């Protein structure tokens, strides 16, 4: 079962920048691996029998990556650029 992009980012909210970057890198790696499957015309690959399928996994990972990058940018601006360690309410 896939979770929403908001839930994905919420579970990472206390991670360090290094951990967030590692998560981003993992998503990019997974996307590249999924591209080897979803952009082929061959749907006989056994990974197509997994649910959710590679096409759904690919779409959700794109959405996770977008939400994570937005979160990283917001934290970067708040904590590094503006020097505010407190979470805005």
XYZ file of N, CA, C and O in Angstrom:
356
model
N 0.851 -1.175 0.000
C 0.000 0.000 0.000
C 0.898 1.240 0.000
O 1.904 1.292 0.693
N 0.507 2.213 -0.775
C 1.268 3.451 -0.871
C 0.622 4.483 0.071
O -0.576 4.456 0.305
N 1.450 5.369 0.597
C 0.954 6.442 1.447
C 0.961 7.743 0.662
O 1.583 7.839 -0.398
N 0.304 8.751 1.181
C 0.261 10.040 0.497
C 1.628 10.715 0.590
O 2.400 10.452 1.522
N 1.935 11.606 -0.359
C 3.195 12.358 -0.287
C 3.317 13.151 1.016
O 4.415 13.260 1.582
N 2.206 13.661 1.524
C 2.227 14.417 2.778
C 2.629 13.523 3.951
O 3.433 13.937 4.803
N 2.096 12.320 4.003
C 2.469 11.372 5.062
C 3.922 10.947 4.917
O 4.625 10.789 5.914
N 4.360 10.763 3.681
C 5.750 10.397 3.422
C 6.696 11.436 4.015
O 7.643 11.104 4.720
N 6.418 12.716 3.762
C 7.279 13.790 4.266
C 7.114 13.946 5.778
O 8.098 14.170 6.485
N 5.905 13.792 6.274
C 5.658 13.944 7.710
C 6.502 12.961 8.522
O 7.030 13.310 9.569
N 6.684 11.741 8.014
C 7.473 10.768 8.764
C 8.963 11.096 8.733
O 9.730 10.525 9.502
N 9.380 12.038 7.881
C 10.784 12.446 7.782
C 11.042 13.799 8.436
O 12.160 14.307 8.368
N 10.042 14.384 9.058
C 10.144 15.775 9.516
C 11.269 16.016 10.514
O 11.833 17.097 10.547
N 11.637 15.019 11.307
C 12.693 15.196 12.299
C 14.069 14.757 11.795
O 15.034 14.815 12.556
N 14.148 14.329 10.551
C 15.430 13.873 10.011
C 16.381 15.043 9.793
O 15.955 16.175 9.565
N 17.669 14.747 9.853
C 18.689 15.756 9.565
C 18.730 16.024 8.063
O 18.162 15.259 7.270
N 19.429 17.089 7.685
C 19.573 17.363 6.250
C 20.268 16.198 5.543
O 19.894 15.830 4.430
N 21.269 15.614 6.186
C 21.981 14.485 5.589
C 21.046 13.305 5.345
O 21.115 12.650 4.304
N 20.159 13.046 6.304
C 19.194 11.955 6.146
C 18.174 12.273 5.058
O 17.778 11.384 4.287
N 17.756 13.533 4.977
C 16.808 13.930 3.935
C 17.442 13.792 2.551
O 16.801 13.313 1.601
N 18.691 14.170 2.433
C 19.390 14.061 1.153
C 19.577 12.591 0.775
O 19.409 12.213 -0.390
N 19.873 11.750 1.753
C 20.004 10.321 1.489
C 18.671 9.743 1.007
O 18.638 8.916 0.084
N 17.574 10.173 1.618
C 16.233 9.722 1.195
C 15.944 10.189 -0.226
O 15.413 9.440 -1.038
N 16.308 11.432 -0.534
C 16.141 11.960 -1.893
C 16.927 11.119 -2.889
O 16.411 10.720 -3.933
N 18.173 10.810 -2.544
C 19.016 10.008 -3.433
C 18.443 8.613 -3.646
O 18.505 8.070 -4.754
N 17.872 8.030 -2.593
C 17.248 6.717 -2.717
C 16.050 6.768 -3.661
O 15.868 5.877 -4.502
N 15.243 7.815 -3.546
C 14.102 7.961 -4.451
C 14.560 8.094 -5.900
O 13.973 7.478 -6.796
N 15.604 8.858 -6.140
C 16.121 9.019 -7.505
C 16.616 7.679 -8.028
O 16.329 7.306 -9.175
N 17.311 6.915 -7.191
C 17.779 5.587 -7.593
C 16.595 4.687 -7.948
O 16.608 4.009 -8.984
N 15.581 4.661 -7.080
C 14.399 3.829 -7.334
C 13.681 4.250 -8.610
O 13.206 3.397 -9.373
N 13.597 5.547 -8.859
C 12.973 6.027 -10.087
C 13.729 5.533 -11.312
O 13.124 5.090 -12.297
N 15.050 5.593 -11.270
C 15.855 5.120 -12.405
C 15.652 3.629 -12.632
O 15.579 3.176 -13.783
N 15.559 2.864 -11.545
C 15.313 1.426 -11.685
C 13.925 1.166 -12.271
O 13.760 0.303 -13.132
N 12.929 1.904 -11.812
C 11.570 1.729 -12.328
C 11.468 2.157 -13.789
O 10.692 1.578 -14.557
N 12.245 3.142 -14.200
C 12.216 3.587 -15.599
C 12.645 2.470 -16.538
O 12.187 2.407 -17.680
N 13.492 1.575 -16.072
C 13.922 0.441 -16.890
C 12.756 -0.491 -17.182
O 12.792 -1.242 -18.148
N 11.734 -0.454 -16.353
C 10.569 -1.325 -16.509
C 9.422 -0.600 -17.204
O 8.864 -1.093 -18.178
N 9.065 0.581 -16.708
C 7.833 1.224 -17.164
C 7.925 1.788 -18.577
O 6.892 1.966 -19.226
N 9.125 2.073 -19.053
C 9.242 2.634 -20.392
C 9.512 1.576 -21.458
O 9.746 1.904 -22.617
N 9.451 0.302 -21.066
C 9.581 -0.795 -22.021
C 8.184 -1.240 -22.443
O 7.234 -1.157 -21.673
N 8.079 -1.720 -23.663
C 6.794 -2.228 -24.149
C 6.492 -3.623 -23.611
O 5.368 -4.091 -23.690
N 7.488 -4.287 -23.045
C 7.342 -5.650 -22.536
C 6.701 -5.640 -21.158
O 7.301 -5.206 -20.183
N 5.473 -6.115 -21.077
C 4.774 -6.193 -19.785
C 4.822 -7.610 -19.219
O 4.050 -7.950 -18.331
N 5.739 -8.434 -19.735
C 5.870 -9.805 -19.252
C 6.832 -9.901 -18.062
O 6.931 -10.945 -17.442
N 7.520 -8.831 -17.761
C 8.434 -8.818 -16.628
C 7.640 -9.167 -15.372
O 6.552 -8.640 -15.150
N 8.154 -10.078 -14.528
C 7.407 -10.495 -13.329
C 7.097 -9.348 -12.365
O 6.164 -9.441 -11.569
N 7.843 -8.263 -12.465
C 7.578 -7.131 -11.563
C 6.245 -6.462 -11.864
O 5.719 -5.725 -11.036
N 5.660 -6.753 -13.040
C 4.344 -6.212 -13.358
C 3.236 -6.927 -12.584
O 2.116 -6.423 -12.497
N 3.541 -8.078 -11.994
C 2.512 -8.806 -11.224
C 2.455 -8.331 -9.775
O 1.572 -8.730 -9.026
N 3.383 -7.470 -9.382
C 3.394 -6.907 -8.030
C 2.348 -5.798 -7.944
O 2.134 -5.055 -8.905
N 1.696 -5.693 -6.800
C 0.721 -4.618 -6.596
C 1.168 -3.749 -5.436
O 1.490 -4.283 -4.388
N 1.232 -2.450 -5.558
C 0.946 -1.723 -6.792
C 2.039 -1.970 -7.830
O 3.191 -2.241 -7.497
N 1.631 -1.875 -9.077
C 2.535 -2.143 -10.182
C 3.616 -1.084 -10.317
O 3.568 -0.024 -9.683
N 4.611 -1.371 -11.164
C 5.709 -0.431 -11.361
C 5.255 0.945 -11.839
O 5.862 1.953 -11.464
N 4.182 1.000 -12.613
C 3.699 2.303 -13.087
C 3.173 3.155 -11.936
O 3.425 4.357 -11.872
N 2.489 2.536 -10.982
C 1.983 3.263 -9.813
C 3.145 3.618 -8.884
O 3.213 4.741 -8.364
N 4.066 2.679 -8.691
C 5.241 2.954 -7.868
C 6.028 4.134 -8.441
O 6.480 5.009 -7.692
N 6.168 4.163 -9.757
C 6.902 5.240 -10.414
C 6.219 6.595 -10.164
O 6.858 7.562 -9.761
N 4.918 6.637 -10.366
C 4.170 7.879 -10.163
C 4.252 8.345 -8.716
O 4.486 9.524 -8.450
N 4.085 7.424 -7.777
C 4.136 7.804 -6.365
C 5.536 8.257 -5.964
O 5.679 9.232 -5.228
N 6.572 7.591 -6.457
C 7.927 8.024 -6.139
C 8.208 9.413 -6.692
O 8.910 10.198 -6.056
N 7.659 9.724 -7.859
C 7.786 11.096 -8.388
C 7.122 12.090 -7.443
O 7.680 13.159 -7.157
N 5.943 11.738 -6.949
C 5.234 12.631 -6.030
C 5.961 12.740 -4.696
O 6.035 13.821 -4.112
N 6.518 11.626 -4.207
C 7.315 11.670 -2.977
C 8.533 12.564 -3.151
O 8.864 13.364 -2.274
N 9.204 12.425 -4.292
C 10.392 13.238 -4.558
C 10.040 14.718 -4.598
O 10.742 15.543 -4.006
N 8.946 15.057 -5.249
C 8.522 16.461 -5.322
C 8.222 17.006 -3.924
O 8.669 18.100 -3.568
N 7.486 16.240 -3.124
C 7.141 16.691 -1.774
C 8.389 16.789 -0.897
O 8.535 17.740 -0.123
N 9.295 15.838 -1.043
C 10.519 15.861 -0.247
C 11.397 17.049 -0.624
O 11.928 17.733 0.256
N 11.533 17.323 -1.915
C 12.340 18.470 -2.346
C 11.746 19.778 -1.838
O 12.482 20.673 -1.407
N 10.424 19.870 -1.844
C 9.769 21.070 -1.314
C 10.064 21.206 0.181
O 10.384 22.295 0.666
N 9.997 20.105 0.906
C 10.277 20.111 2.344
C 11.726 20.523 2.614
O 11.987 21.345 3.497
N 12.655 19.957 1.851
C 14.070 20.301 2.019
C 14.278 21.790 1.754
O 14.968 22.475 2.510
N 13.669 22.305 0.698
C 13.814 23.727 0.362
C 13.252 24.617 1.471
O 13.870 25.616 1.841
N 12.097 24.259 2.003
C 11.484 25.053 3.076
C 12.352 25.037 4.329
O 12.570 26.080 4.940
N 12.840 23.857 4.705
C 13.716 23.772 5.882
C 15.019 24.509 5.655
O 15.527 25.179 6.557
N 15.569 24.399 4.463
C 16.810 25.094 4.136
C 16.618 26.598 4.300
O 17.426 27.268 4.938
N 15.546 27.128 3.732
C 15.279 28.565 3.839
C 15.056 28.992 5.286
O 15.573 30.016 5.727
N 14.305 28.190 6.032
C 13.994 28.546 7.414
C 15.217 28.418 8.320
O 15.523 29.325 9.084
N 15.927 27.299 8.225
C 16.991 27.009 9.180
C 18.370 27.519 8.769
O 19.137 27.943 9.627
N 18.678 27.489 7.507
C 20.016 27.872 7.048
C 20.042 29.333 6.608
O 20.848 30.119 7.095
N 19.138 29.692 5.728
C 19.130 31.059 5.208
C 18.720 32.047 6.295
O 19.382 33.059 6.508
N 17.630 31.745 7.005
C 17.106 32.678 8.006
C 17.574 32.355 9.423
O 17.325 33.137 10.343
N 18.214 31.209 9.620
C 18.763 30.851 10.925
C 17.746 30.590 12.002
O 18.023 30.738 13.183
N 16.542 30.173 11.638
C 15.473 29.918 12.600
C 15.314 28.417 12.768
O 14.864 27.728 11.862
N 15.671 27.888 13.940
C 15.553 26.458 14.194
C 14.154 26.050 14.617
O 13.846 24.882 14.682
N 13.304 27.001 14.927
C 11.956 26.685 15.387
C 11.048 26.419 14.201
O 11.080 27.111 13.197
N 10.202 25.427 14.348
C 9.184 25.087 13.341
C 8.111 26.173 13.366
O 7.634 26.554 14.420
N 7.733 26.654 12.172
C 6.651 27.649 12.106
C 5.342 26.958 12.395
O 5.096 25.839 11.984
N 4.464 27.605 13.112
C 3.161 27.017 13.467
C 2.099 27.443 12.532
O 2.106 28.415 11.927
